[in-house]
Amino acid sequence: MTGTGGEEMGVQAARSRALAVLRVRSRALAVALLPAAAAVILVAGGATGHLTGGVWDALRWVVSGLALLVLAAAGAVALVVARARPAVTPTVTVDEESAPDLYGMVRDLADRLDVPAPSAIALTPDCDSWLEDRTHPAHGRPPPAPEPDGATLPGGPAPRRGDAAPVLVIGSPFLWWMRVGELRAVLAPVVAGTGPSAHPDIAAARRFIRGLDAAAAVVSAGGRRGPLSRAAYGGLGRVVRLLLRGCRVHAAEMERGVAWAAAERAQAVDYGVRIVAQEQVGLAYAGWDRLLTRVALPAWRMGRWPARLDVGVVAALTELSRRDRLAEGFASRLGERPACDLLEEPGAMDEAVSLLAARLFHGGPSGASPDWSPVGWDDYPEEVVDRTWRTDAARLHRVLDALGVRRAAGHTAPGTGGPTLARVLDHLTTPADEASPGALPTPAPATDPAPATAPGAAPTRAHAAEPAEPARRAEPPGSAEPAGGDGSVTRTGSPADAAPHRPPAPAYGDHDTHGGHLATHPHVTQPDAAHLEADLPGGDSDDPPGHRRATPAAPATPAAAPTPATAAAVDEADDEADDDDLAGTTARGAALAAGLSAQLAREEAEASVTGAGAPDAPPAAAAPTAGPAPDPALWDDRALPLLPLQPPRTGREILTAHVTAMVCCAAMDTAGAVPGLDWLDGPSLLFDGVRAADLAPSVLTLVETGDPGPLRTWMTELGIRPEKPVRLV
C-alpha cells in the first residue's frame, strides 16, 4: 500500500502502539494507588461505623502503612524518572545565521511534506541523519519555533518546551560529499518524521520511554555507597526494568509505524533522485570509515587532530572513484553544487565537526592545547607520518636497550653506535642453531633499566606517548530502526526499512546510555559497504586485524564492577590470547613484542596520570579559528570516547608496526624517500612520488620466521642502507 492510505495506516499503527505504552504507565500508576485506595476505603468505613472492631482497626493501620510506603516508593521512582537526563548525541549546532540556505531548504521541504519544520539543525561526525527530541529541561533552553512569516511578536509568550519540534541531526560527510539535490532527497523521509512526532499520544509515549531510559542510566551509574543506597537503587532498577520490558515491543512497533508513515509521505518528494542518493550514502560511509581508521587515528595518537576531516572525505572518495571500478562515473557529480555550499562558513563548521569526531572516536580534549593541536592536510606527512615513524623507531631501540641488545651491529662501521636498522635485523634474524620458531621466551621485565647508550649515540626519547588502540567501534546497524536505545531519537527510512518483516528493534534499556545511537544512515546496508571496501586497493591484505567490524551485543543491564577473581580470570585470558598470538613468531621476536607492549602500556599509564593531574591546559599558541562548537550541555566527559574505533593491537601487530617504522626511517634518511599520505590507506612511503610496495610481506616474513632475506632484497633494490644511523625524535 502506498500513498496517503499507507501513510495513514502507519500513523494509526504508531498511535495504537503509543496508547499501549501509555496503558503500561497507567497500570503502573494504578498499582501504586491501589493500596492507598484500599486504605481510604478502610478509613471511610471506620468513620461511618461500618468497619469497626479490633481486626478492622489493625487492618486499617497495616494497609495505611503499606499505602504510605508504596506511595513514597512510587514518588521516588517518578521523581527519578522526571529528573533523569535522557541521553543526547553530542553535535555541533548550526545557527540559522550561519546556514540560511540550509534552513531554507529544510523548511521548504517541510512545507512540501506538510509537516512541522525541525526546530534546529545540528551536525554529527557520522554517516547518519535523524530527528532528536531535546525538550527535556536538562538539555538547555528550547529553540524558538519558527514563525511562518519569519517574524516574532515582541513581548509574546515564550514557546513551551513540549511544543518544540525535534532537532534535525545531519551527518557532516553528507554535506561535503553529496550534491544539494541528493541531500534534499535523503533528508525527505527524515523531515517527514516531524509529522507523527507532533501527535500528542506518540509524543507522550516517547517522553515516558525516554524518562525510563534515563532512569535506567542513573541506576547503572556507579558511586553508590552503603547498603541502604544500594538497596534503594536496586529496587528502583527493578521497577524501571520491569516497565521497560512492558514497553519494549510496543515502543519498537510504534517507531516502526512512525518510520512507515514518514517514508510513505516522503515518496512524493524527489523519489527518483533518492534512489541515486542512496548509492552516495553507502559510498560516503565507506570513505568516512576508511578515513577515520587509516588517516585520522594515527594523527589522534600523536596528539594532532585533522582540522578538515570532511574535506578529506571528498578527497578519499574522489581517489576511490579513480581507482575502483565500483565508483566509475561518480566523479562527474563533482561539477554540481555541493551541499556544503548551503553553509556560510563551511571551513569553520568542518573544523568544529573534526574536533567533535576526535572526542567521540578517540576521547581527545575539548580544545586546542600544546599537546593537542589541529593539523592541516598539507602538513600531515611531516607532522604526523614522519613523527609517528620516528617515535616508533625510538621506542623500538629503547626496548632493545632494555633487553641488552648491543648497539653496534655486525654491519655497523667501527666507532658508530647510533640507532641503525641493521641492529634490528640482526636481532630478529634467527640463527641456524637457535631453537625452532614458536618457542615463547620469558616476558620482558616490568621496568626498563637505564638504556646503555654508546658514545655518540643519537637521543632516543620518544616525542609523545602513544595510547593503546581503543576498543572496537560498534558496527552501525544496517537498518532504519527508529526505536533508539534511549528513546530520544526518531529515525525514519524508506518503505522497505519500515516493512513489518524486519527483525525486532533493540529493547529499550538494552543500550549504551551515552550516545550509542550514533549509527549509519538508515538506508545503508552493510553488505554493500563491505563489498565496496573489499574492492578497495589492498582492502583485505593490509587491513589491520579487527578492522572488519561487527555489531556487539549490548547487555540488558550494565555490568557490575569486576571482582578480584573475575579480574584475575580476565588477565589470565588476556595472557593466553597474547601467548597464542606470539606463538607464530620467533623467540626473539616474541621477547621484543612483549617489551614493546609493556612500554606502550607504561607510556599510556603515564599519559593518563599526567592528564588527570593537570588542572586546565593552557591555550595553544595557534588555537583553532573561533567558530561553532559542540554544546557543552550535551557532554559527559567521563564516557569518552563514546565510539572507539578499533580493538587494542596484539603483540605481533605492535612489533610489525615498529619494524616497519624503522625501515621507513632508514629509507627516508639513506635513500631519499619521503613520507606521504594515501587518502584510502593512510601513511605511506614515497620514492620519487610513487608509493612503495611489497614492504608489509617482507616485514611479516622477518617477524614470523626470522628470515631477513626478502626485506634485505627489497632494501637493496631501493638503495636503503641499514648500517647507517637514522634520526629519531
XYZ file of C-alpha atoms in Angstrom:
729
model
C 0.000 0.000 0.000
C 1.395 3.390 -0.987
C 0.377 6.994 -0.894
C -1.941 8.542 1.617
C -3.502 5.220 2.611
C -0.159 3.732 3.598
C 0.757 6.868 5.499
C -2.496 6.853 7.441
C -2.051 3.172 8.223
C 1.423 3.880 9.575
C 0.194 6.711 11.775
C -2.704 4.616 13.077
C -0.366 1.730 13.875
C 2.030 4.070 15.660
C -0.801 5.701 17.624
C -2.218 2.352 18.727
C 1.204 1.280 19.972
C 1.678 4.617 21.698
C -1.603 4.092 23.529
C -0.349 0.657 24.564
C 2.768 2.274 26.042
C 0.620 4.797 27.894
C -1.519 1.956 29.230
C 1.605 0.457 30.778
C 2.152 3.787 32.522
C -1.478 3.881 33.638
C -1.290 0.350 35.016
C 1.857 1.205 36.958
C 0.087 4.249 38.419
C -2.962 2.148 39.280
C -0.803 -0.423 41.088
C 0.861 2.366 43.066
C -2.527 3.857 44.035
C -4.230 0.565 44.840
C -3.016 0.327 48.499
C -3.954 3.971 49.028
C -7.433 3.324 47.663
C -7.836 0.347 49.987
C -6.663 2.473 52.910
C -9.185 5.173 52.033
C -11.983 2.586 51.973
C -10.962 1.224 55.352
C -10.670 4.677 56.918
C -14.028 5.748 55.469
C -15.639 2.548 56.718
C -14.343 3.169 60.213
C -15.508 6.782 60.185
C -19.001 5.799 59.143
C -19.233 2.938 61.650
C -19.444 0.151 59.104
C -15.970 -1.388 59.536
C -15.394 -1.406 63.278
C -13.676 -3.765 65.643
C -10.152 -4.768 66.570
C -9.490 -6.719 63.388
C -10.578 -3.845 61.174
C -8.533 -1.362 63.193
C -5.390 -3.473 62.848
C -6.047 -3.984 59.140
C -6.618 -0.253 58.758
C -3.191 0.525 60.272
C -1.410 -2.139 58.228
C -2.958 -1.101 54.931
C -2.396 2.601 55.651
C 1.275 1.988 56.419
C 1.657 -0.111 53.284
C -0.045 2.617 51.249
C 2.350 5.241 52.582
C 5.353 3.062 51.729
C 4.088 2.328 48.222
C 3.261 5.991 47.595
C 6.702 7.039 48.827
C 8.386 4.468 46.583
C 6.234 5.470 43.605
C 7.012 9.131 44.237
C 10.728 8.371 44.357
C 10.548 6.462 41.082
C 8.532 9.238 39.458
C 10.994 11.858 40.721
C 13.989 9.989 39.347
C 12.269 9.409 36.003
C 11.272 13.084 35.767
C 14.682 14.474 36.753
C 16.897 11.973 34.930
C 18.610 13.421 31.883
C 17.929 11.490 28.664
C 20.948 10.667 26.542
C 21.554 13.117 23.716
C 24.030 12.843 20.890
C 26.897 15.364 21.081
C 26.575 17.511 17.983
C 27.597 20.872 16.553
C 24.606 23.190 16.410
C 24.153 25.070 13.140
C 22.687 28.521 13.746
C 20.328 29.907 11.161
C 22.611 32.911 10.658
C 25.463 30.597 9.639
C 23.353 28.493 7.252
C 20.292 30.383 5.974
C 20.199 28.378 2.735
C 20.236 25.079 4.603
C 17.428 26.188 6.896
C 15.506 27.454 3.891
C 15.875 24.122 2.100
C 14.700 22.177 5.160
C 11.699 24.452 5.705
C 10.741 24.275 2.051
C 10.984 20.504 2.298
C 8.752 20.540 5.380
C 6.207 22.724 3.563
C 6.089 20.325 0.625
C 5.634 17.407 3.012
C 3.029 19.371 5.016
C 4.769 18.667 8.333
C 6.221 20.966 11.022
C 9.740 22.172 10.322
C 12.512 20.996 12.676
C 13.266 23.448 15.443
C 17.016 23.456 14.755
C 19.726 21.768 12.707
C 22.860 20.135 14.065
C 25.784 18.228 12.555
C 27.224 14.935 13.707
C 30.524 13.370 12.569
C 28.916 10.227 11.224
C 27.041 8.984 8.177
C 23.521 9.193 9.530
C 20.617 11.608 9.819
C 17.759 11.554 12.292
C 15.379 13.605 14.431
C 16.206 14.090 18.080
C 13.939 15.405 20.823
C 15.736 17.870 23.091
C 12.810 19.251 25.025
C 13.982 17.953 28.396
C 14.905 20.796 30.803
C 18.420 19.354 31.219
C 19.111 19.950 27.529
C 19.039 23.706 27.848
C 16.697 26.349 26.581
C 14.226 25.118 23.963
C 14.788 26.555 20.496
C 12.098 29.005 19.405
C 9.555 27.664 16.974
C 9.929 29.298 13.542
C 7.194 31.724 12.610
C 5.558 31.262 9.195
C 6.255 34.841 8.195
C 9.720 34.891 9.782
C 8.707 37.475 12.411
C 8.312 37.060 16.133
C 5.962 39.259 18.128
C 7.913 41.289 20.715
C 6.933 40.520 24.267
C 4.956 37.482 23.204
C 4.756 34.318 25.262
C 7.821 32.086 25.203
C 7.329 28.800 23.382
C 6.553 25.866 25.613
C 9.256 23.226 25.788
C 6.941 20.368 24.997
C 5.707 22.130 21.832
C 9.178 22.472 20.288
C 9.769 20.364 17.192
C 12.642 17.873 17.232
C 16.138 18.822 16.102
C 17.302 17.614 12.693
C 20.749 15.989 13.017
C 22.640 15.625 9.715
C 25.791 13.609 9.132
C 28.535 16.029 8.155
C 30.030 13.715 5.450
C 26.731 14.031 3.587
C 27.092 17.804 3.381
C 30.561 17.655 1.859
C 30.151 14.678 -0.478
C 26.533 14.935 -1.625
C 25.101 17.448 -4.009
C 22.246 19.715 -2.924
C 19.577 17.672 -4.681
C 20.899 14.417 -3.248
C 20.930 15.795 0.287
C 17.387 17.042 -0.124
C 16.234 13.604 -1.284
C 17.978 11.841 1.596
C 16.536 14.220 4.199
C 12.969 13.970 2.883
C 11.941 10.843 4.857
C 13.745 12.189 7.929
C 11.997 15.564 7.896
C 8.694 13.804 7.240
C 9.036 12.230 10.684
C 8.214 15.539 12.363
C 4.557 14.992 11.446
C 3.991 11.837 13.529
C 6.277 13.279 16.217
C 3.782 16.083 16.798
C 0.958 13.649 17.615
C 0.098 14.063 21.341
C -0.130 10.336 22.097
C 3.126 9.492 20.318
C 4.910 12.425 21.958
C 3.677 11.406 25.418
C 4.735 7.801 24.878
C 8.182 8.895 23.768
C 8.614 11.159 26.790
C 7.682 8.279 29.088
C 10.148 5.903 27.419
C 12.943 8.477 27.437
C 12.368 9.069 31.126
C 12.548 5.355 31.894
C 15.652 5.025 29.774
C 17.355 7.919 31.547
C 16.369 6.477 34.918
C 17.967 3.178 33.913
C 21.168 5.093 33.159
C 21.036 6.702 36.595
C 20.619 3.311 38.223
C 23.555 1.878 36.271
C 25.884 4.719 37.311
C 28.470 3.805 39.910
C 29.456 5.621 43.071
C 26.750 4.305 45.381
C 27.910 3.619 48.910
C 26.257 1.936 51.805
C 23.724 -0.889 51.956
C 20.731 1.460 52.170
C 21.710 3.301 48.978
C 22.383 0.055 47.144
C 19.041 -1.361 48.224
C 17.193 1.782 47.138
C 18.848 1.872 43.732
C 18.372 -1.860 43.337
C 14.632 -1.528 43.901
C 14.465 1.439 41.544
C 16.340 -0.512 38.901
C 13.972 -3.472 39.132
C 10.925 -1.238 38.754
C 12.402 0.639 35.799
C 13.479 -2.536 34.020
C 10.044 -4.049 34.584
C 8.394 -1.035 32.962
C 10.885 -1.046 30.110
C 10.205 -4.699 29.415
C 6.497 -3.971 29.364
C 7.011 -1.166 26.827
C 9.633 -2.904 24.702
C 7.533 -4.432 21.945
C 5.014 -1.602 21.795
C 7.729 1.070 21.581
C 9.517 -0.744 18.765
C 6.306 -1.143 16.792
C 5.389 2.483 17.445
C 8.670 3.704 15.971
C 8.298 1.315 13.058
C 4.889 2.789 12.341
C 6.327 6.310 12.503
C 9.036 5.350 10.028
C 6.451 3.747 7.780
C 4.283 6.865 7.767
C 7.246 9.164 7.160
C 8.559 7.051 4.292
C 5.142 6.960 2.644
C 4.765 10.717 2.947
C 8.248 11.359 1.516
C 7.700 9.248 -1.596
C 6.192 12.198 -3.406
C 9.341 14.309 -2.980
C 12.370 13.654 -5.215
C 11.746 9.923 -5.335
C 13.918 9.367 -8.405
C 16.820 11.367 -7.016
C 16.571 9.470 -3.732
C 17.406 6.179 -5.425
C 20.642 7.654 -6.768
C 21.350 9.361 -3.443
C 21.303 6.053 -1.570
C 24.321 4.946 -3.590
C 26.147 8.030 -2.385
C 25.177 7.239 1.218
C 26.914 3.870 1.035
C 29.921 5.344 -0.739
C 30.216 8.163 1.798
C 30.103 5.687 4.648
C 32.892 3.562 3.126
C 35.135 6.591 2.603
C 34.377 8.041 6.023
C 35.115 4.786 7.809
C 38.403 4.338 5.970
C 39.426 7.943 6.571
C 38.854 7.618 10.322
C 40.660 4.321 10.819
C 43.536 4.829 8.373
C 44.164 8.580 8.388
C 42.643 10.275 11.442
C 43.543 7.632 14.031
C 47.350 7.904 13.550
C 47.086 11.677 13.943
C 44.979 11.401 17.096
C 47.553 9.091 18.646
C 50.216 11.749 18.040
C 48.181 14.466 19.740
C 47.091 16.075 16.469
C 43.598 16.207 15.020
C 42.965 16.803 11.310
C 41.092 20.074 11.077
C 39.334 19.256 7.774
C 38.026 15.716 8.052
C 35.064 16.317 5.762
C 37.326 17.751 3.079
C 39.353 14.575 3.457
C 36.209 12.549 2.802
C 35.805 14.250 -0.572
C 39.464 13.604 -1.407
C 39.235 9.968 -0.317
C 36.063 9.296 -2.295
C 37.466 11.075 -5.339
C 40.530 8.842 -5.135
C 38.248 5.842 -4.714
C 36.301 6.819 -7.819
C 39.590 6.982 -9.696
C 40.783 3.543 -8.538
C 37.714 1.415 -8.003
C 35.526 0.117 -10.793
C 32.502 0.332 -8.464
C 32.762 4.108 -8.394
C 33.078 4.800 -12.105
C 31.053 7.827 -13.110
C 30.717 9.215 -9.596
C 33.450 11.791 -10.169
C 31.256 13.535 -12.750
C 28.984 14.611 -9.899
C 31.711 16.915 -8.588
C 30.715 19.525 -11.144
C 27.354 20.021 -9.427
C 26.839 22.275 -6.410
C 27.952 20.554 -3.194
C 25.652 20.636 -0.208
C 28.328 22.328 1.925
C 27.675 25.491 -0.098
C 24.498 25.803 1.964
C 26.742 26.837 4.887
C 28.106 30.366 5.167
C 31.461 29.227 6.620
C 31.977 25.566 5.731
C 35.619 25.664 6.857
C 34.800 26.699 10.416
C 31.995 24.160 10.597
C 34.288 21.410 9.301
C 36.858 22.282 11.963
C 34.271 22.076 14.737
C 32.964 18.738 13.474
C 36.520 17.406 13.145
C 37.254 18.230 16.781
C 33.982 16.602 17.790
C 34.955 13.466 15.843
C 38.274 13.332 17.697
C 36.424 13.462 21.014
C 33.802 10.897 20.068
C 36.098 8.338 18.465
C 39.333 8.920 20.384
C 38.494 10.844 23.559
C 40.614 13.923 22.907
C 40.365 17.211 24.819
C 37.651 19.730 24.065
C 40.022 22.374 22.692
C 43.489 23.004 21.341
C 46.488 22.836 23.682
C 50.256 22.341 23.335
C 49.721 18.560 23.304
C 46.515 18.615 21.253
C 46.540 20.843 18.189
C 44.986 20.803 14.710
C 46.947 19.793 11.632
C 46.246 20.604 8.005
C 46.374 18.061 5.232
C 49.432 19.723 3.664
C 51.356 19.301 6.925
C 50.078 15.810 7.668
C 53.021 13.853 6.132
C 55.629 15.833 8.045
C 53.761 16.449 11.294
C 52.080 13.056 11.664
C 53.587 10.403 9.402
C 57.242 11.298 9.899
C 56.911 11.866 13.638
C 54.911 8.660 14.108
C 57.561 6.565 12.378
C 60.442 8.155 14.265
C 58.632 7.864 17.592
C 58.001 4.164 16.993
C 61.608 3.651 15.914
C 62.854 5.377 19.061
C 60.646 3.165 21.207
C 61.940 0.087 19.402
C 65.551 0.973 20.182
C 64.722 1.774 23.808
C 63.272 -1.689 24.248
C 66.329 -3.213 22.558
C 68.480 -1.333 25.056
C 66.351 -2.723 27.885
C 66.807 -6.252 26.532
C 70.595 -5.787 26.489
C 70.998 -5.841 22.708
C 74.281 -4.181 21.721
C 74.040 -1.053 19.627
C 76.989 -1.774 17.335
C 75.656 -4.386 14.932
C 77.838 -6.531 12.758
C 77.448 -4.355 9.688
C 77.991 -1.053 11.511
C 81.146 0.861 10.811
C 83.625 0.983 13.737
C 83.084 3.839 16.146
C 79.375 4.325 15.371
C 76.755 3.402 17.919
C 73.704 5.193 16.628
C 70.310 3.575 16.102
C 70.505 1.540 12.920
C 68.166 -0.758 11.044
C 70.930 -3.366 10.921
C 70.729 -3.688 14.699
C 67.050 -4.606 14.434
C 67.579 -7.017 11.555
C 70.440 -8.802 13.263
C 68.463 -9.184 16.479
C 65.346 -10.580 14.779
C 67.280 -12.895 12.471
C 67.088 -16.466 13.756
C 70.469 -18.251 13.672
C 70.534 -21.732 12.219
C 71.468 -23.337 15.561
C 68.790 -21.484 17.583
C 65.593 -23.004 18.875
C 62.788 -23.597 16.418
C 60.313 -20.777 15.818
C 57.303 -20.628 18.055
C 59.078 -21.099 21.373
C 57.874 -18.459 23.766
C 60.582 -16.614 25.714
C 60.444 -15.167 29.156
C 58.441 -11.904 29.066
C 60.318 -8.624 29.245
C 60.858 -7.122 32.697
C 58.150 -4.845 34.032
C 60.519 -1.912 34.449
C 63.024 -0.774 31.881
C 66.612 -0.432 33.096
C 68.513 2.652 32.121
C 69.439 2.305 28.451
C 73.097 1.816 27.822
C 73.825 4.498 25.277
C 77.109 4.265 23.479
C 79.161 7.410 22.969
C 77.861 9.405 20.060
C 74.500 7.715 20.007
C 71.527 9.724 18.896
C 68.937 10.542 21.543
C 66.099 8.041 21.638
C 63.489 9.755 23.797
C 60.023 9.391 22.316
C 58.332 12.607 21.368
C 54.948 11.621 22.710
C 53.301 8.699 24.360
C 51.219 6.558 22.067
C 47.999 5.420 23.696
C 46.830 1.924 23.221
C 44.387 1.474 20.402
C 40.793 1.855 21.590
C 38.173 -0.823 21.592
C 36.269 -1.911 18.526
C 33.981 0.631 17.044
C 30.411 -0.556 17.138
C 29.154 -1.713 13.790
C 26.316 0.582 12.769
C 23.155 -1.342 12.164
C 22.104 -1.634 8.604
C 18.508 -0.949 9.465
C 16.445 2.151 9.926
C 15.030 1.138 13.265
C 13.667 4.353 14.730
C 13.449 2.938 18.234
C 16.848 4.010 19.511
C 18.277 2.694 22.697
C 17.448 5.766 24.713
C 14.139 6.503 23.100
C 15.226 10.051 22.314
C 15.968 9.564 18.640
C 13.496 9.383 15.811
C 14.938 7.908 12.643
C 12.956 7.480 9.515
C 13.694 5.381 6.496
C 12.387 4.071 3.233
C 9.276 1.911 2.885
C 11.445 -1.179 2.743
C 13.011 -0.225 6.040
C 9.616 0.162 7.635
C 8.274 -3.169 6.380
C 6.752 -5.454 9.008
C 9.107 -8.371 8.228
C 12.090 -6.613 9.756
C 13.608 -8.103 12.939
C 12.586 -6.627 16.279
C 14.243 -3.426 17.385
C 16.684 -3.345 20.303
C 14.893 -3.393 23.605
C 14.565 -0.196 25.491
C 17.007 -0.160 28.308
C 19.366 -2.567 26.484
C 21.650 0.105 25.179
C 24.715 2.218 25.588
C 23.433 5.141 27.601
C 25.997 7.613 26.311
C 25.010 8.044 22.742
C 25.110 4.599 21.248
C 22.518 5.820 18.763
C 25.215 7.270 16.525
C 24.915 4.792 13.643
C 24.957 4.626 9.909
C 22.280 6.181 7.816
C 19.091 4.105 7.836
C 19.358 3.351 4.131
C 22.916 1.991 4.197
C 23.164 -1.781 4.016
C 26.302 -3.310 5.413
C 26.829 -5.904 2.652
C 27.211 -3.105 0.109
C 29.712 -1.243 2.272
C 31.661 -4.417 2.969
C 31.725 -5.311 -0.719
C 32.860 -1.834 -1.601
C 35.654 -1.912 0.969
C 36.746 -5.365 -0.155
C 37.302 -3.982 -3.654
C 39.444 -1.121 -2.394
C 43.130 -1.411 -3.337
C 44.716 -3.547 -0.666
C 41.437 -3.655 1.207
C 41.867 -7.105 2.672
C 45.618 -7.620 2.587
C 46.602 -4.549 4.560
C 43.608 -4.272 6.848
C 44.709 -4.448 10.475
C 43.111 -7.263 12.458
C 39.855 -6.097 13.932
C 39.227 -3.542 11.210
C 36.348 -5.607 9.890
C 33.717 -4.521 12.340
C 30.834 -6.419 13.866
C 27.834 -5.376 15.867
C 28.409 -6.018 19.569
C 25.508 -7.304 21.605
C 24.508 -4.712 24.172
C 23.978 -6.080 27.657
C 20.480 -5.978 29.068
C 21.786 -4.450 32.273
C 25.018 -2.600 32.961
C 27.847 -4.871 34.022
C 28.737 -4.891 37.668
C 32.193 -3.986 38.900
C 34.564 -6.923 38.375
C 35.539 -8.883 41.437
C 39.200 -9.779 42.065
C 38.524 -13.323 40.894
C 36.891 -12.035 37.721
C 39.740 -9.604 37.082
C 42.277 -12.392 37.571
C 40.375 -14.606 35.129
C 40.286 -11.796 32.565
C 44.015 -11.152 32.951
C 44.728 -14.854 32.569
C 42.588 -14.984 29.424
C 44.422 -11.939 28.022
C 47.790 -13.561 28.740
C 46.682 -16.729 26.980
C 45.497 -14.691 23.974
C 48.857 -12.874 23.827
C 50.703 -16.203 24.036
C 48.621 -17.595 21.199
C 49.361 -14.515 19.091
C 53.113 -14.604 19.770
C 53.285 -18.367 19.198
C 53.611 -17.699 15.467
C 56.759 -15.578 15.879
C 60.364 -16.379 16.723
C 61.681 -16.422 20.281
C 63.498 -13.128 19.801
C 60.509 -11.562 18.093
C 58.188 -12.637 20.911
C 60.517 -11.142 23.525
C 60.748 -7.865 21.618
C 56.972 -7.757 21.091
C 56.392 -8.294 24.813
C 58.788 -5.481 25.652
C 57.146 -3.100 23.193
C 53.679 -3.917 24.559
C 54.847 -3.258 28.110
C 56.494 0.014 27.083
C 53.341 1.187 25.332
C 51.252 0.307 28.385
C 53.586 2.313 30.648
C 53.523 5.321 28.345
C 49.736 5.190 28.199
C 49.522 4.993 32.003
C 51.902 7.935 32.417
C 49.961 9.994 29.895
C 46.653 9.268 31.642
C 48.085 10.176 35.057
C 49.570 13.395 33.694
C 46.304 14.331 32.008
C 44.296 13.601 35.157
C 46.607 15.580 37.401
C 46.869 18.667 35.227
C 44.270 21.354 36.037
C 43.442 23.200 32.858
C 45.692 23.038 29.832
C 46.913 26.460 28.673
C 45.591 27.623 25.347
C 47.637 26.646 22.361
C 49.756 29.174 20.554
C 47.789 28.521 17.396
C 44.246 27.977 18.590
C 41.612 26.979 16.059
C 39.557 29.657 14.472
C 36.714 30.794 16.668
C 33.523 29.316 15.355
C 30.809 26.813 16.127
C 31.483 24.319 18.876
C 29.652 21.390 20.451
C 27.104 22.338 23.065
C 28.771 21.683 26.453
C 25.374 20.760 27.936
C 25.386 17.622 25.792
C 28.735 16.304 27.018
C 29.670 13.682 29.561
C 33.472 13.643 29.530
C 33.604 10.580 31.765
C 32.300 8.435 28.918
C 34.814 9.477 26.245
C 35.456 8.042 23.753
C 31.859 7.180 23.043
C 32.633 5.202 19.873
C 36.189 3.832 19.959
C 37.379 2.733 16.548
C 39.499 -0.382 16.906
C 40.480 -3.017 19.465
C 43.912 -2.960 21.154
C 46.680 -4.225 18.915
C 48.241 -7.601 19.559
C 51.926 -8.054 20.277
C 52.603 -9.235 16.724
C 50.895 -6.162 15.253
C 52.838 -3.831 17.551
C 56.155 -5.453 16.614
C 55.318 -5.355 12.903
C 54.352 -1.671 13.083
C 57.583 -0.730 14.890
C 59.827 -2.664 12.494
C 58.010 -1.091 9.539
C 58.531 2.352 11.076
C 62.251 1.664 11.451
C 62.506 0.574 7.819
C 60.700 3.746 6.715
C 63.063 5.906 8.799
C 66.061 4.224 7.188
C 64.538 4.734 3.747
C 63.989 8.448 4.403
C 67.480 9.045 5.831
C 69.530 6.916 3.422
C 67.566 6.532 0.181
C 65.781 9.855 -0.256
C 62.270 8.561 0.438
C 59.655 10.923 1.847
C 56.557 10.386 3.998
C 53.251 10.630 2.214
C 49.500 10.428 2.754
C 47.304 7.985 0.915
C 43.665 9.000 1.293
C 42.498 5.402 1.453
C 45.368 3.669 3.260
C 46.826 6.406 5.446
C 50.587 6.917 5.994
C 52.689 5.746 3.067
C 56.331 5.765 1.954
C 57.066 7.521 -1.340
C 60.014 7.039 -3.698
C 60.059 9.730 -6.397
C 56.372 10.364 -5.776
C 55.437 6.682 -6.155
C 54.163 4.673 -3.225
C 56.499 1.865 -2.129
C 55.037 -1.599 -2.481
C 55.759 -5.070 -1.090
C 57.083 -3.810 2.250
C 54.468 -5.422 4.501
C 55.039 -9.041 3.336
C 58.801 -8.702 3.795
C 58.430 -7.354 7.333
C 55.974 -10.120 8.217
C 58.445 -12.730 6.990
C 61.129 -11.283 9.260
C 58.827 -11.091 12.280
C 57.229 -14.505 11.900
C 60.122 -16.638 10.664
C 63.256 -14.633 11.441
C 64.261 -14.611 7.758
C 65.556 -11.164 6.686
C 66.173 -12.242 3.085
C 63.071 -10.748 1.416
C 63.420 -7.495 3.352
C 67.136 -7.143 2.545
C 66.402 -7.796 -1.116
C 63.678 -5.139 -1.089
C 66.024 -2.620 0.556
C 68.863 -3.390 -1.851
C 66.641 -2.715 -4.860
C 65.694 0.692 -3.456
C 69.169 1.622 -2.223
C 68.357 1.606 1.504
C 71.456 1.215 3.700
C 70.581 -0.486 7.007
C 74.005 0.108 8.584
C 73.605 3.903 8.559
C 72.271 5.553 11.770
C 68.843 7.146 11.490
C 67.431 10.258 13.082
C 64.945 9.694 15.893
C 62.780 12.065 17.929
